[in-house]
PDB file of C-alpha atoms in Angstrom:
ATOM      1  CA  VAL A  20     119.910  88.118 110.472  1.00  0.00           C
ATOM      2  CA  PHE A  21     117.586  91.075 109.882  1.00  0.00           C
ATOM      3  CA  ALA A  22     118.434  92.701 113.208  1.00  0.00           C
ATOM      4  CA  ALA A  23     122.138  92.081 112.698  1.00  0.00           C
ATOM      5  CA  LEU A  24     122.117  93.733 109.273  1.00  0.00           C
ATOM      6  CA  ALA A  25     120.093  96.656 110.620  1.00  0.00           C
ATOM      7  CA  ALA A  26     122.556  97.083 113.500  1.00  0.00           C
ATOM      8  CA  LEU A  27     125.496  96.941 111.100  1.00  0.00           C
ATOM      9  CA  CYS A  28     124.010  99.581 108.828  1.00  0.00           C
ATOM     10  CA  TYR A  29     123.111 101.715 111.834  1.00  0.00           C
ATOM     11  CA  SER A  30     126.726 101.532 113.035  1.00  0.00           C
ATOM     12  CA  PHE A  31     127.881 102.901 109.673  1.00  0.00           C
ATOM     13  CA  TYR A  32     125.221 105.531 108.993  1.00  0.00           C
ATOM     14  CA  GLY A  33     123.523 106.224 112.326  1.00  0.00           C
ATOM     15  CA  MET A  34     120.156 107.965 112.479  1.00  0.00           C
ATOM     16  CA  GLU A  35     120.193 108.658 108.726  1.00  0.00           C
ATOM     17  CA  PHE A  36     119.886 104.910 108.105  1.00  0.00           C
ATOM     18  CA  LEU A  37     116.901 104.585 110.450  1.00  0.00           C
ATOM     19  CA  GLU A  38     115.195 107.581 108.848  1.00  0.00           C
ATOM     20  CA  CYS A  39     115.686 106.390 105.270  1.00  0.00           C
ATOM     21  CA  ALA A  40     115.048 102.688 105.880  1.00  0.00           C
ATOM     22  CA  TYR A  41     112.178 102.674 108.359  1.00  0.00           C
ATOM     23  CA  LEU A  42     110.893 105.964 109.723  1.00  0.00           C
ATOM     24  CA  HIS A  43     110.077 107.795 106.479  1.00  0.00           C
ATOM     25  CA  HIS A  44     107.280 105.328 105.723  1.00  0.00           C
ATOM     26  CA  GLY A  45     105.195 106.763 108.530  1.00  0.00           C
ATOM     27  CA  LYS A  46     105.820 110.386 107.579  1.00  0.00           C
ATOM     28  CA  ARG A  47     105.712 110.503 103.815  1.00  0.00           C
ATOM     29  CA  LYS A  48     102.833 112.234 102.090  1.00  0.00           C
ATOM     30  CA  ASP A  49     103.167 111.045  98.474  1.00  0.00           C
ATOM     31  CA  PRO A  50     100.151 108.851  97.741  1.00  0.00           C
ATOM     32  CA  GLN A  51     101.367 107.994  94.246  1.00  0.00           C
ATOM     33  CA  HIS A  52     104.165 105.849  95.663  1.00  0.00           C
ATOM     34  CA  ASN A  53     102.032 104.267  98.341  1.00  0.00           C
ATOM     35  CA  PHE A  54     100.473 101.027  97.074  1.00  0.00           C
ATOM     36  CA  SER A  55      97.337 101.516  99.089  1.00  0.00           C
ATOM     37  CA  VAL A  56      93.672 101.441  98.215  1.00  0.00           C
ATOM     38  CA  TYR A  57      93.432 104.767 100.044  1.00  0.00           C
ATOM     39  CA  PHE A  58      95.798 106.643  97.689  1.00  0.00           C
ATOM     40  CA  TYR A  59      92.934 108.633  96.160  1.00  0.00           C
ATOM     41  CA  LEU A  60      91.622 109.770  99.555  1.00  0.00           C
ATOM     42  CA  VAL A  61      95.119 110.818 100.574  1.00  0.00           C
ATOM     43  CA  GLY A  62      95.513 112.767  97.338  1.00  0.00           C
ATOM     44  CA  LEU A  63      92.209 114.561  97.888  1.00  0.00           C
ATOM     45  CA  TYR A  64      93.200 115.411 101.452  1.00  0.00           C
ATOM     46  CA  LEU A  65      96.576 116.790 100.363  1.00  0.00           C
ATOM     47  CA  ASP A  66      94.880 118.921  97.699  1.00  0.00           C
ATOM     48  CA  GLY A  67      92.541 120.347 100.353  1.00  0.00           C
ATOM     49  CA  LYS A  68      89.397 118.871  98.800  1.00  0.00           C
ATOM     50  CA  VAL A  69      88.600 116.644 101.791  1.00  0.00           C
ATOM     51  CA  PRO A  70      88.720 118.186 105.281  1.00  0.00           C
ATOM     52  CA  VAL A  71      89.590 114.981 107.183  1.00  0.00           C
ATOM     53  CA  ASP A  72      92.563 112.701 106.573  1.00  0.00           C
ATOM     54  CA  LEU A  73      90.690 109.409 106.241  1.00  0.00           C
ATOM     55  CA  SER A  74      93.905 107.519 105.557  1.00  0.00           C
ATOM     56  CA  ALA A  75      94.656 107.766 109.270  1.00  0.00           C
ATOM     57  CA  PHE A  76      91.983 105.100 109.725  1.00  0.00           C
ATOM     58  CA  ALA A  77      93.216 102.919 106.862  1.00  0.00           C
ATOM     59  CA  ALA A  78      94.875 100.382 109.138  1.00  0.00           C
ATOM     60  CA  ILE A  79      91.712  99.591 111.093  1.00  0.00           C
ATOM     61  CA  PRO A  80      89.988  97.320 108.498  1.00  0.00           C
ATOM     62  CA  GLN A  81      93.309  95.656 107.735  1.00  0.00           C
ATOM     63  CA  LEU A  82      93.954  94.996 111.416  1.00  0.00           C
ATOM     64  CA  ILE A  83      90.470  93.545 111.905  1.00  0.00           C
ATOM     65  CA  LEU A  84      90.786  91.305 108.840  1.00  0.00           C
ATOM     66  CA  SER A  85      94.275  90.155 109.768  1.00  0.00           C
ATOM     67  CA  THR A  86      93.276  89.320 113.343  1.00  0.00           C
ATOM     68  CA  SER A  87      90.081  87.588 112.251  1.00  0.00           C
ATOM     69  CA  LEU A  88      91.871  85.440 109.675  1.00  0.00           C
ATOM     70  CA  GLY A  89      94.566  84.529 112.173  1.00  0.00           C
ATOM     71  CA  LEU A  90      92.079  83.441 114.820  1.00  0.00           C
ATOM     72  CA  TRP A  91      89.846  81.674 112.290  1.00  0.00           C
ATOM     73  CA  SER A  92      92.674  79.749 110.641  1.00  0.00           C
ATOM     74  CA  PHE A  93      93.803  78.185 113.910  1.00  0.00           C
ATOM     75  CA  SER A  94      90.495  77.711 115.697  1.00  0.00           C
ATOM     76  CA  SER A  95      88.158  76.585 112.894  1.00  0.00           C
ATOM     77  CA  THR A  96      90.331  74.859 110.354  1.00  0.00           C
ATOM     78  CA  GLY A  97      93.283  73.696 112.412  1.00  0.00           C
ATOM     79  CA  ALA A  98      95.505  75.123 109.692  1.00  0.00           C
ATOM     80  CA  THR A  99      99.237  74.792 109.815  1.00  0.00           C
ATOM     81  CA  LEU A 100     101.553  77.715 110.354  1.00  0.00           C
ATOM     82  CA  PRO A 101     102.385  78.155 106.631  1.00  0.00           C
ATOM     83  CA  VAL A 102      98.666  78.460 105.830  1.00  0.00           C
ATOM     84  CA  ALA A 103      98.303  81.085 108.572  1.00  0.00           C
ATOM     85  CA  PHE A 104     101.276  82.999 107.112  1.00  0.00           C
ATOM     86  CA  LEU A 105      99.659  82.866 103.678  1.00  0.00           C
ATOM     87  CA  LEU A 106      96.365  84.226 104.988  1.00  0.00           C
ATOM     88  CA  GLN A 107      98.157  87.006 106.859  1.00  0.00           C
ATOM     89  CA  THR A 108     100.083  87.956 103.708  1.00  0.00           C
ATOM     90  CA  ILE A 109      96.911  88.065 101.643  1.00  0.00           C
ATOM     91  CA  ALA A 110      95.167  90.180 104.283  1.00  0.00           C
ATOM     92  CA  PHE A 111      98.070  92.604 104.423  1.00  0.00           C
TER      93      PHE A 111
END
């Protein structure tokens, strides 16, 4: 359903739809609208007060936690798929 709706919208609006719906999330620089724990570091970087963009590494702890919880939930606890989805959502 998701892919079908995306394809339908793309057929109407073309590349503008892809840019507004998906691609701008990777390019935007406004930390105030980004619900991330790294918003302050991004703000400092954009103001020139921090020389390195530390937000580029923001996904690494999240990826480690998400992978660890996924592996742990199936191997140690024998959790069901809904429990694994819950843990992944909390980690994200």
